[in-house]
Coordinates of C-alpha atoms in Angstrom, one line a residue:
M13 CA 1.9 -24.9 3.2
A14 CA -0.5 -27.8 3.8
A15 CA -3.3 -25.5 4.9
A16 CA -6.1 -28.2 4.6
A17 CA -4.4 -30.4 7.0
K18 CA -4.2 -27.8 9.7
H19 CA -7.8 -28.2 10.8
V20 CA -7.9 -32.0 10.7
G21 CA -8.7 -33.4 14.1
I22 CA -9.8 -30.1 15.8
N23 CA -12.4 -30.8 18.5
P24 CA -15.4 -28.6 17.8
V25 CA -15.5 -27.4 21.4
E26 CA -11.8 -26.5 21.4
V27 CA -10.8 -22.8 21.2
L28 CA -7.8 -22.1 19.0
Q29 CA -5.5 -19.3 20.3
T30 CA -3.6 -16.6 18.4
E31 CA -2.9 -12.9 18.7
V32 CA -4.5 -11.6 15.5
I33 CA -7.4 -13.2 13.6
I34 CA -7.2 -12.2 9.9
V35 CA -10.4 -12.8 7.9
G36 CA -9.6 -13.3 4.3
A37 CA -6.6 -14.8 2.4
G38 CA -6.6 -12.1 -0.3
P39 CA -3.5 -9.9 -0.8
V40 CA -4.2 -7.6 2.1
G41 CA -4.7 -10.4 4.6
L42 CA -1.7 -12.3 3.3
M43 CA 0.5 -9.1 3.5
L44 CA -0.7 -8.3 7.0
A45 CA 0.2 -11.8 8.1
N46 CA 3.6 -11.5 6.5
L47 CA 4.3 -8.2 8.3
L48 CA 3.1 -9.7 11.7
G49 CA 5.3 -12.7 11.1
K50 CA 8.3 -10.5 10.3
F51 CA 7.7 -8.6 13.5
G52 CA 7.5 -11.8 15.5
R53 CA 3.8 -11.9 16.3
K54 CA 1.1 -14.7 16.0
A55 CA -1.8 -14.7 13.5
M56 CA -4.3 -17.0 11.9
V57 CA -5.7 -16.3 8.4
L58 CA -9.2 -17.7 8.0
E59 CA -10.5 -18.0 4.4
T60 CA -13.9 -19.2 3.2
L61 CA -12.7 -20.4 -0.2
P62 CA -10.9 -23.8 -0.6
S63 CA -7.8 -22.1 -2.1
L64 CA -6.4 -18.8 -3.4
I65 CA -8.2 -17.1 -6.2
D66 CA -6.4 -18.2 -9.4
Y67 CA -7.6 -15.5 -11.9
P68 CA -6.3 -11.9 -12.3
R69 CA -8.1 -9.0 -10.6
G70 CA -5.7 -6.2 -9.9
V71 CA -3.2 -5.4 -12.7
G72 CA -1.2 -2.5 -11.3
L73 CA 1.5 -2.6 -8.6
D74 CA 3.1 0.7 -7.5
D75 CA 6.4 1.6 -5.9
E76 CA 4.9 2.0 -2.4
S77 CA 3.6 -1.5 -2.5
F78 CA 6.9 -2.8 -3.8
R79 CA 8.6 -1.2 -0.9
T80 CA 6.3 -3.2 1.5
I81 CA 7.0 -6.4 -0.5
Q82 CA 10.7 -5.6 0.0
A83 CA 10.1 -5.0 3.7
V84 CA 8.9 -8.6 4.1
G85 CA 11.7 -10.0 2.0
L86 CA 9.7 -11.2 -1.0
D87 CA 10.8 -8.7 -3.7
G88 CA 13.0 -11.2 -5.4
Q89 CA 10.2 -13.7 -5.7
V90 CA 7.7 -11.1 -6.9
L91 CA 9.8 -9.4 -9.6
P92 CA 9.5 -12.3 -12.1
H93 CA 5.7 -11.6 -12.2
T94 CA 6.0 -7.9 -13.0
N95 CA 6.5 -5.5 -15.9
P96 CA 8.3 -2.3 -14.6
Q97 CA 7.6 1.1 -16.0
H98 CA 4.1 0.3 -17.1
I99 CA 3.3 3.2 -19.5
M100 CA -0.4 4.3 -19.8
R101 CA -1.7 6.2 -22.9
I102 CA -5.1 7.7 -23.1
V103 CA -6.4 7.7 -26.7
N104 CA -9.5 9.1 -28.4
A105 CA -11.8 7.3 -30.8
N106 CA -9.4 7.8 -33.6
G107 CA -6.5 6.3 -31.7
T108 CA -4.8 9.7 -31.2
V109 CA -2.9 9.9 -28.0
M110 CA -4.3 12.6 -25.7
L111 CA -2.3 12.0 -22.5
V112 CA 0.7 9.9 -21.6
N113 CA 1.4 8.7 -18.0
N114 CA 5.0 7.5 -17.8
P115 CA 6.6 8.5 -14.5
Q116 CA 10.4 8.1 -14.4
T117 CA 11.1 8.5 -10.7
K118 CA 12.5 5.8 -8.4
E119 CA 12.0 7.9 -5.3
F120 CA 11.0 5.0 -3.2
G121 CA 13.5 2.5 -4.6
W122 CA 11.3 1.0 -7.3
D123 CA 9.7 2.0 -10.6
R124 CA 6.5 4.0 -9.8
K125 CA 4.3 1.6 -11.9
H126 CA 4.4 -2.1 -12.7
G127 CA 2.0 -4.4 -14.5
F128 CA 1.7 -7.6 -12.5
I129 CA 0.0 -11.0 -12.4
Q130 CA -2.0 -10.9 -9.2
P131 CA -2.5 -14.7 -8.7
E132 CA 1.2 -15.2 -8.9
V133 CA 2.1 -12.4 -6.5
D134 CA -0.6 -13.5 -4.1
R135 CA 0.9 -17.0 -4.2
V136 CA 4.3 -15.5 -3.3
L137 CA 2.7 -13.8 -0.3
Y138 CA 1.0 -17.0 0.7
E139 CA 4.1 -19.2 0.4
G140 CA 6.1 -16.6 2.2
L141 CA 4.2 -17.4 5.4
D142 CA 5.9 -20.7 5.6
R143 CA 8.8 -18.8 7.1
F144 CA 6.9 -18.0 10.3
K145 CA 6.1 -20.8 12.8
D146 CA 3.3 -18.7 14.4
I147 CA 1.4 -17.8 11.3
S148 CA -1.2 -20.2 9.8
V149 CA -3.6 -20.1 6.9
Y150 CA -6.9 -22.1 7.1
F151 CA -9.0 -22.5 4.0
N152 CA -12.7 -23.6 4.1
H153 CA -13.0 -21.6 7.3
T154 CA -15.9 -19.1 7.3
V155 CA -16.2 -16.6 10.1
V156 CA -19.9 -16.3 10.9
D157 CA -19.7 -14.1 14.0
A158 CA -17.3 -12.4 16.4
E159 CA -17.8 -11.8 20.1
E160 CA -15.7 -9.1 21.8
D161 CA -14.9 -8.7 25.5
A162 CA -12.4 -6.6 27.5
D163 CA -9.5 -9.0 26.8
G164 CA -10.0 -10.1 23.2
V165 CA -12.3 -11.3 20.4
T166 CA -13.6 -14.8 19.7
A167 CA -14.4 -15.7 16.1
V168 CA -17.2 -18.3 15.5
V169 CA -16.0 -20.3 12.5
N170 CA -17.8 -22.8 10.3
V171 CA -15.3 -25.4 9.0
L172 CA -16.0 -27.3 5.8
E173 CA -14.4 -30.7 6.3
D174 CA -13.0 -33.0 3.6
N175 CA -16.0 -35.3 3.8
G176 CA -18.4 -32.3 3.1
A177 CA -19.6 -32.0 6.7
T178 CA -19.5 -28.7 8.5
K179 CA -18.5 -28.1 12.1
T180 CA -18.2 -25.1 14.3
I181 CA -15.0 -24.0 16.1
H182 CA -13.9 -20.9 18.0
V183 CA -10.7 -18.9 17.3
R184 CA -9.6 -16.6 20.1
G185 CA -7.3 -13.6 19.5
Q186 CA -6.6 -10.1 20.9
Y187 CA -7.7 -8.5 17.6
L188 CA -9.6 -9.4 14.5
V189 CA -8.9 -7.7 11.1
G190 CA -11.5 -8.1 8.3
C191 CA -9.8 -8.3 4.9
E192 CA -12.6 -10.1 3.2
G193 CA -13.6 -7.7 0.5
G194 CA -16.2 -5.1 -0.3
K195 CA -19.1 -7.1 1.2
S196 CA -17.1 -7.4 4.5
P197 CA -19.1 -9.0 7.3
T198 CA -16.6 -7.6 9.7
R199 CA -17.4 -4.0 8.6
K200 CA -21.1 -4.8 8.9
R201 CA -20.6 -6.2 12.4
M202 CA -18.7 -3.0 13.3
G203 CA -21.7 -1.0 12.3
V204 CA -19.7 1.7 10.5
S205 CA -20.9 3.6 7.4
F206 CA -19.7 2.8 3.9
D207 CA -20.0 6.2 2.3
G208 CA -19.7 7.0 -1.4
E209 CA -21.3 6.0 -4.7
S210 CA -21.7 2.9 -6.9
P211 CA -22.1 4.2 -10.5
S212 CA -24.5 2.2 -12.6
T213 CA -22.0 1.8 -15.3
R214 CA -20.9 -1.9 -15.9
W215 CA -17.8 -3.2 -17.6
L216 CA -16.9 -6.5 -19.2
V217 CA -13.5 -7.8 -18.3
V218 CA -11.8 -10.2 -20.8
D219 CA -8.5 -11.8 -19.8
V220 CA -6.6 -13.9 -22.3
N221 CA -3.4 -16.0 -22.4
N222 CA -0.9 -15.9 -25.3
D223 CA -1.4 -12.1 -25.8
P224 CA -2.6 -11.7 -29.4
L225 CA -1.2 -8.2 -29.6
G226 CA 2.1 -8.4 -27.7
T227 CA 2.4 -4.7 -27.0
P228 CA 3.7 -4.1 -23.4
N229 CA 1.8 -1.2 -22.0
V230 CA -1.7 0.2 -21.3
F231 CA -4.2 2.0 -23.6
L232 CA -7.3 3.7 -22.2
G233 CA -9.7 4.2 -25.1
A234 CA -11.9 7.3 -24.6
D235 CA -14.2 6.2 -27.4
P236 CA -17.7 7.7 -26.9
H237 CA -19.2 4.7 -28.7
R238 CA -17.8 2.3 -26.2
P239 CA -14.9 3.2 -23.9
Y240 CA -12.3 0.4 -23.6
V241 CA -9.1 -0.6 -21.9
S242 CA -6.3 -2.8 -23.4
I243 CA -3.5 -3.8 -21.0
G244 CA -0.4 -5.8 -21.7
L245 CA 0.7 -7.9 -18.6
P246 CA 3.5 -10.2 -17.7
H247 CA 3.5 -13.8 -18.9
A248 CA 1.8 -12.9 -22.1
V249 CA -1.5 -12.1 -20.5
R250 CA -3.7 -9.4 -21.9
R251 CA -6.7 -7.7 -20.4
F252 CA -9.5 -6.0 -22.3
E253 CA -12.3 -4.0 -20.6
F254 CA -15.3 -2.7 -22.4
M255 CA -18.0 -0.4 -21.0
L256 CA -21.5 -1.9 -21.3
H257 CA -24.7 -0.1 -22.2
D258 CA -27.7 -0.3 -20.0
H259 CA -29.7 -2.5 -22.3
E260 CA -27.0 -5.2 -22.5
S261 CA -27.6 -8.1 -20.1
E262 CA -24.9 -10.1 -18.4
D263 CA -25.8 -13.2 -20.3
Q264 CA -25.7 -11.4 -23.6
V265 CA -22.3 -9.7 -23.0
T266 CA -20.6 -12.9 -21.8
D267 CA -21.7 -14.9 -24.8
P268 CA -18.7 -15.8 -26.9
D269 CA -20.1 -14.3 -30.1
F270 CA -20.8 -11.0 -28.4
V271 CA -17.3 -10.9 -26.9
N272 CA -15.8 -11.7 -30.3
E273 CA -17.7 -8.8 -31.8
L274 CA -16.3 -6.5 -29.1
L275 CA -12.8 -7.7 -29.8
K276 CA -12.9 -7.6 -33.6
D277 CA -11.4 -4.0 -33.8
H278 CA -8.7 -4.9 -31.4
V279 CA -7.6 -8.4 -32.3
P280 CA -6.9 -9.8 -35.8
D281 CA -8.7 -13.1 -35.0
P282 CA -10.9 -13.0 -31.8
S283 CA -12.1 -16.6 -32.4
N284 CA -8.6 -17.9 -31.9
L285 CA -8.0 -16.7 -28.3
D286 CA -7.1 -18.6 -25.1
F287 CA -9.7 -17.0 -22.7
I288 CA -9.0 -16.9 -19.0
R289 CA -12.3 -15.4 -18.1
R290 CA -15.1 -13.1 -19.2
R291 CA -16.8 -11.3 -16.3
V292 CA -19.0 -8.3 -15.7
F293 CA -18.3 -5.9 -12.8
T294 CA -19.4 -2.5 -11.6
H295 CA -17.1 0.3 -10.3
H296 CA -17.6 1.4 -6.7
G297 CA -16.3 4.4 -4.9
R298 CA -16.8 4.0 -1.1
V299 CA -14.9 4.5 2.1
A300 CA -15.8 3.2 5.6
G301 CA -16.6 5.8 8.3
S302 CA -14.0 4.2 10.6
F303 CA -11.5 1.5 10.1
R304 CA -11.6 0.4 13.7
K305 CA -14.2 -0.3 16.3
G306 CA -13.0 -1.9 19.6
R307 CA -11.0 -5.0 18.8
Q308 CA -12.2 -5.3 15.2
L309 CA -10.5 -3.5 12.3
I310 CA -10.9 -3.6 8.5
A311 CA -8.4 -3.2 5.7
G312 CA -8.4 -3.3 1.9
D313 CA -11.7 -3.5 0.0
A314 CA -13.4 -4.0 3.3
A315 CA -12.5 -0.5 4.2
H316 CA -12.6 1.2 0.8
L317 CA -13.7 0.4 -2.7
M318 CA -12.4 2.4 -5.7
P319 CA -12.8 2.3 -9.5
V320 CA -10.0 0.5 -11.4
W321 CA -8.9 3.5 -13.4
L322 CA -5.6 4.3 -11.6
G323 CA -4.9 0.7 -10.5
Q324 CA -5.1 1.7 -6.8
G325 CA -7.4 -0.9 -5.3
W326 CA -4.6 -3.5 -4.6
N327 CA -2.1 -0.8 -3.7
S328 CA -4.4 0.9 -1.2
G329 CA -4.9 -2.4 0.5
M330 CA -1.1 -2.7 0.8
R331 CA -0.9 0.7 2.3
D332 CA -3.5 -0.4 4.9
A333 CA -1.5 -3.5 5.8
T334 CA 1.8 -1.5 6.0
N335 CA 0.3 1.1 8.3
L336 CA -1.5 -1.4 10.5
G337 CA 1.1 -4.2 10.8
W338 CA 3.7 -2.4 12.9
K339 CA 1.0 -0.8 15.1
L340 CA -0.6 -4.1 15.9
A341 CA 2.9 -5.6 16.6
T342 CA 3.7 -2.7 18.9
V343 CA 0.5 -3.0 20.9
L344 CA 0.8 -6.8 21.1
A345 CA 4.4 -6.4 22.4
G346 CA 3.1 -4.2 25.2
D347 CA 5.1 -1.2 23.9
A348 CA 2.1 1.1 23.5
D349 CA -1.4 1.4 24.6
D350 CA -4.0 0.2 22.1
A351 CA -5.0 3.8 21.5
L352 CA -2.2 3.6 19.0
L353 CA -4.6 1.7 16.8
D354 CA -6.9 4.7 16.6
T355 CA -4.2 6.4 14.5
Y356 CA -4.8 3.8 11.8
T357 CA -8.1 5.4 10.7
A358 CA -6.7 8.9 11.3
E359 CA -3.8 8.2 9.0
R360 CA -5.3 6.0 6.3
R361 CA -8.9 7.1 5.8
D362 CA -8.3 10.6 4.2
H363 CA -5.8 9.3 1.7
A364 CA -8.1 6.3 0.7
A365 CA -10.9 8.8 0.2
A366 CA -8.7 11.1 -1.9
M367 CA -7.7 8.1 -4.1
V368 CA -11.4 7.1 -4.5
E369 CA -12.3 10.6 -5.5
L370 CA -9.5 10.9 -8.0
S371 CA -10.3 7.5 -9.5
L372 CA -14.0 8.5 -9.9
T373 CA -13.0 11.8 -11.6
F374 CA -10.5 10.0 -13.9
G375 CA -13.2 7.6 -14.9
K376 CA -15.6 10.3 -15.8
F377 CA -13.0 11.8 -18.1
I378 CA -12.6 8.4 -19.9
K379 CA -16.2 7.3 -20.2
I380 CA -17.8 10.3 -21.8
T381 CA -20.3 8.9 -24.3
N382 CA -21.9 12.2 -25.5
P383 CA -20.3 12.9 -28.9
V384 CA -20.3 16.7 -28.3
G385 CA -18.7 16.3 -24.8
A386 CA -16.1 13.9 -26.2
K387 CA -15.1 16.3 -28.9
A388 CA -14.8 19.1 -26.4
R389 CA -12.6 16.9 -24.1
D390 CA -10.4 15.8 -27.1
A391 CA -9.9 19.4 -28.1
A392 CA -9.1 20.6 -24.6
S393 CA -6.6 17.7 -24.3
K394 CA -4.9 18.7 -27.5
V395 CA -4.4 22.3 -26.3
L396 CA -3.2 21.3 -22.8
N397 CA -0.6 18.9 -24.3
L398 CA 1.0 22.0 -25.8
L399 CA 1.9 23.2 -22.3
P400 CA 5.0 21.5 -21.0
Q401 CA 4.0 21.9 -17.3
V402 CA 0.6 20.3 -17.9
K403 CA 2.1 17.5 -20.0
D404 CA 4.6 16.7 -17.3
Y405 CA 1.9 16.8 -14.6
F406 CA 0.2 13.8 -16.3
A407 CA 3.4 12.1 -17.5
S408 CA 5.0 12.1 -14.1
M409 CA 1.8 11.1 -12.3
K410 CA 1.9 14.3 -10.2
F411 CA -1.9 14.2 -10.1
K412 CA -1.7 11.2 -7.7
P413 CA -2.0 12.3 -4.1
M414 CA 0.9 11.0 -2.1
P415 CA 0.0 9.9 1.4
R416 CA 0.6 12.7 3.9
Y417 CA -0.4 12.1 7.5
H418 CA -1.5 15.2 9.4
T419 CA -2.5 13.5 12.6
G420 CA -1.2 10.3 14.2
V421 CA 2.3 9.1 15.2
L422 CA 3.9 12.5 14.3
V423 CA 5.6 15.5 15.8
D424 CA 5.4 18.9 14.2
P425 CA 8.9 20.2 13.3
S426 CA 8.0 23.8 14.1
T427 CA 6.4 23.3 17.6
Q428 CA 7.5 19.8 18.6
R429 CA 3.8 19.2 19.4
P430 CA 3.0 15.5 19.4
G431 CA 0.2 13.8 17.4
T432 CA 0.0 16.4 14.6
A433 CA 2.1 17.9 11.9
A434 CA 1.4 20.8 9.6
A435 CA 2.2 20.6 5.9
K436 CA 4.5 23.7 6.2
I437 CA 7.4 24.5 8.5
T438 CA 6.6 27.8 10.1
A439 CA 9.5 28.2 12.6
K440 CA 11.4 31.5 12.3
L441 CA 15.0 30.4 13.0
T442 CA 17.3 31.4 10.1
P443 CA 17.9 27.7 9.1
F444 CA 14.2 27.3 8.5
R445 CA 13.7 30.6 6.8
T446 CA 16.6 30.1 4.4
A447 CA 15.9 26.5 3.5
N448 CA 15.2 25.6 -0.1
S449 CA 11.7 24.4 0.9
D450 CA 9.3 25.1 3.7
V451 CA 7.4 21.8 3.0
S452 CA 7.5 19.6 6.1
P453 CA 8.8 16.1 5.6
V454 CA 6.9 14.9 8.6
G455 CA 4.0 12.6 7.7
L456 CA 5.5 11.8 4.3
Q457 CA 7.4 8.7 3.2
F458 CA 11.2 9.0 3.4
P459 CA 12.8 8.3 0.0
Q460 CA 14.8 5.1 -0.6
P461 CA 18.0 5.9 -2.3
L462 CA 20.9 3.5 -2.8
V463 CA 23.6 3.8 -0.1
M464 CA 27.0 2.2 0.5
T465 CA 27.5 -0.1 3.5
D466 CA 30.5 -1.6 5.1
A467 CA 29.4 -5.2 4.8
Q468 CA 27.2 -5.5 1.8
G469 CA 28.4 -2.7 -0.6
E470 CA 25.6 -0.9 -2.4
Q471 CA 22.1 -1.5 -0.9
K472 CA 18.7 0.0 -0.9
L473 CA 18.3 2.2 2.2
D474 CA 15.6 0.1 3.8
D475 CA 17.7 -3.0 3.6
A476 CA 20.6 -1.2 5.2
I477 CA 18.7 0.3 8.2
G478 CA 16.4 -2.6 8.9
P479 CA 12.6 -3.1 9.2
W480 CA 11.8 -1.3 12.5
W481 CA 12.2 2.2 13.9
S482 CA 15.4 4.1 13.1
V483 CA 16.9 7.6 13.7
V484 CA 18.8 8.8 10.7
V485 CA 21.3 11.6 11.3
W486 CA 23.2 13.4 8.5
G487 CA 26.9 13.8 9.0
N488 CA 27.1 13.0 12.8
D489 CA 27.1 10.3 15.4
P490 CA 23.6 9.9 17.0
H491 CA 25.3 9.6 20.3
K492 CA 26.5 13.1 19.9
V493 CA 23.1 14.4 18.9
L494 CA 21.0 12.8 21.6
P495 CA 21.5 12.6 25.3
E496 CA 22.0 9.2 26.9
E497 CA 18.5 9.1 28.2
S498 CA 17.1 9.5 24.6
I499 CA 19.5 6.9 23.3
Q500 CA 18.1 4.4 25.9
Q501 CA 14.6 5.3 24.9
L502 CA 15.4 4.6 21.3
K503 CA 17.0 1.3 22.2
A504 CA 13.9 0.4 24.3
L505 CA 11.9 1.1 21.1
G506 CA 14.1 -1.2 19.1
A507 CA 15.3 1.6 16.9
S508 CA 18.5 1.4 14.9
L509 CA 20.9 4.3 15.0
V510 CA 22.0 5.4 11.6
C511 CA 24.5 8.0 10.3
I512 CA 24.7 8.9 6.7
V513 CA 27.7 10.8 5.3
P514 CA 29.2 11.5 1.9
Q515 CA 30.9 8.3 0.7
T516 CA 34.3 10.2 1.0
Q517 CA 33.9 10.3 4.8
R518 CA 32.5 6.8 5.4
D519 CA 35.7 4.9 6.2
F520 CA 37.0 7.7 8.4
L521 CA 33.8 7.9 10.4
Q522 CA 33.3 4.1 10.6
A523 CA 36.6 3.8 12.4
Q524 CA 35.6 6.4 15.1
I525 CA 31.9 5.9 15.6
S526 CA 30.1 3.8 18.2
D527 CA 29.7 0.1 17.4
D528 CA 25.9 0.3 17.7
V529 CA 25.6 2.9 14.9
T530 CA 25.2 2.0 11.2
V531 CA 27.3 4.2 9.0
L532 CA 26.1 4.6 5.4
G533 CA 27.8 6.3 2.5
D534 CA 25.9 8.6 0.2
H535 CA 27.8 7.8 -3.1
T536 CA 25.1 9.2 -5.4
G537 CA 24.5 12.5 -3.7
A538 CA 20.7 11.8 -3.4
V539 CA 20.7 11.7 0.4
K540 CA 22.7 14.9 0.7
K541 CA 20.3 16.7 -1.7
W542 CA 17.4 15.6 0.4
F543 CA 18.9 17.0 3.6
D544 CA 20.3 20.1 1.8
D545 CA 16.8 21.1 0.7
R546 CA 15.3 20.7 4.2
P547 CA 16.4 22.1 7.6
T548 CA 15.9 18.8 9.3
P549 CA 19.2 16.9 9.6
V550 CA 17.8 14.4 12.2
V551 CA 15.0 12.2 11.0
F552 CA 13.0 9.6 13.0
L553 CA 11.6 6.9 10.7
R554 CA 8.7 4.6 11.6
P555 CA 8.7 1.0 10.6
D556 CA 6.5 1.9 7.6
K557 CA 9.3 4.4 6.6
F558 CA 7.1 7.4 7.1
V559 CA 8.7 10.3 8.9
A560 CA 7.5 10.6 12.5
G561 CA 9.7 13.5 13.3
A562 CA 12.4 15.7 11.6
C563 CA 14.3 18.5 13.3
L564 CA 17.4 20.4 13.9
V565 CA 20.0 18.7 16.2
Q566 CA 19.1 20.7 19.3
H567 CA 15.4 19.8 18.9
A568 CA 16.1 16.0 18.7
P569 CA 15.4 15.2 22.4
A570 CA 12.1 17.1 22.4
T571 CA 11.1 15.5 19.0
L572 CA 11.7 12.0 20.3
A573 CA 9.7 12.8 23.5
G574 CA 6.8 13.9 21.3
I575 CA 7.0 10.8 19.2
L576 CA 6.8 8.5 22.2
A577 CA 3.7 10.5 23.4
A578 CA 2.1 10.3 20.0
M579 CA 2.4 6.6 19.8
H580 CA 0.9 6.1 23.3
R581 CA 3.8 4.6 25.1
S582 CA 3.2 3.5 28.7
Q583 CA 2.6 6.2 31.2
Q584 CA 6.0 5.7 32.7
D585 CA 7.8 5.9 29.4
V586 CA 5.8 9.0 28.4
H587 CA 6.6 10.7 31.7
T588 CA 10.3 9.9 31.2
A589 CA 10.2 11.2 27.7
Y590 CA 8.5 14.5 28.6
S591 CA 10.9 15.0 31.5
A592 CA 13.7 15.3 29.0
R593 CA 12.2 18.3 27.2

């Protein structure tokens, strides 16, 4: 993409038009642009820097993010830049392993943890935008102000030209999303709080090529003398991180001799390393009070900053883009009132805050420098490791809070009330009382098992059902579950109709079912088990693959009506939906 050429010849008084102005060509801005392009919308990405950042920052990519990468069709291009099943071991000062984090699940279709090379993955996201004629990226473009009115927002942009001169242009859109990092001018213009803490502890990051160790995983060194991190990454890159003491200045700790001294216990010959960078950074734990104000929104580090301990900064930004992308596309298409965008803060803020708190707590466990406290921690870890349930809790990463939305585009399965969903099913019908679990699936991500399709054979579920809304019915034709009025509402929403049956029934049902229904075979039994454990054989999936509604067959029309209300469909559509209840 010849981004530099895209601003050549622009008249300074000309106003460029788009639908969404994205400020920042980091991973969050690039992913949001990919999602909007995938959904057929228009966007311009405006970046102050002359090019993408070419050094590593984030090093951990999780299964939720990979699912989003899959959703925009770039998983094949990203995979070569990842190490799946990235195991993390926490060791004490003697190198004794205290805890192991090695989750085995592929619940969402991908390994739960991957090491990755961020510059390469960011470049895949950037180059992926070439597919979309209405998505553009402009480097050397700095947004200096934004002016809102009733119909849109105008960004005032300083453009650095090839000859070194600067000119000012305007870019007009319906919405502006700030993805420009922790110092976000967009957030400051919005005037929202940025609550939390910025611990004074500083760390030195050292990235090197031609990994001098070659071990493939992650070690967190809980050494009270100087806590450290050693991470094996793809393409033979290794990252070291060392906690700095208060008296150590930035000039001192980035001096090659000082760095070599830090590395001498980790690398046989520190003087013979191919350094990528040596950089000091401080951990922050902050969350914005709101992610939206009027026509301006924020995502990624602009909305929340978290310590690096659990590798969730990059991934939390991906979750923001995943949540916001389909909502912006829906509003821009005129399929919902822009009150739908208020659900972005309602759904994303609490989980971001929970991840920040967990990361801060985890960091406090690692960076104990008091020798007595460190010995107490090591002793407690040794005892806890003797308990299988506790050991599994850390190994399987069960301490990580999975996103669960309680308010937003949801319908409670017990009451069919729109806009909210309790964590437990409280209905008293026998199917609910006798189910294997009373945990509500609404507000959680639906799993992504492998399924069998008629045309493609074995596929991941998301690839089989498509990127937009879908209604998934176990064992039956959606036309027989929902009245015609509801079917037409689903079609107006662009939803796919899906039936999943045991693989033994697929060919039989395929020959009898309506042409507009996708029939999938459950050849592994994973889908049947999910439905067997829950009294909700009808599931309404949002484009981000979160469950908007889940119910018994006879509750399906009312559940759909609630979903349409919760997503702020037009008054006519909402009235029609409620009349069906």
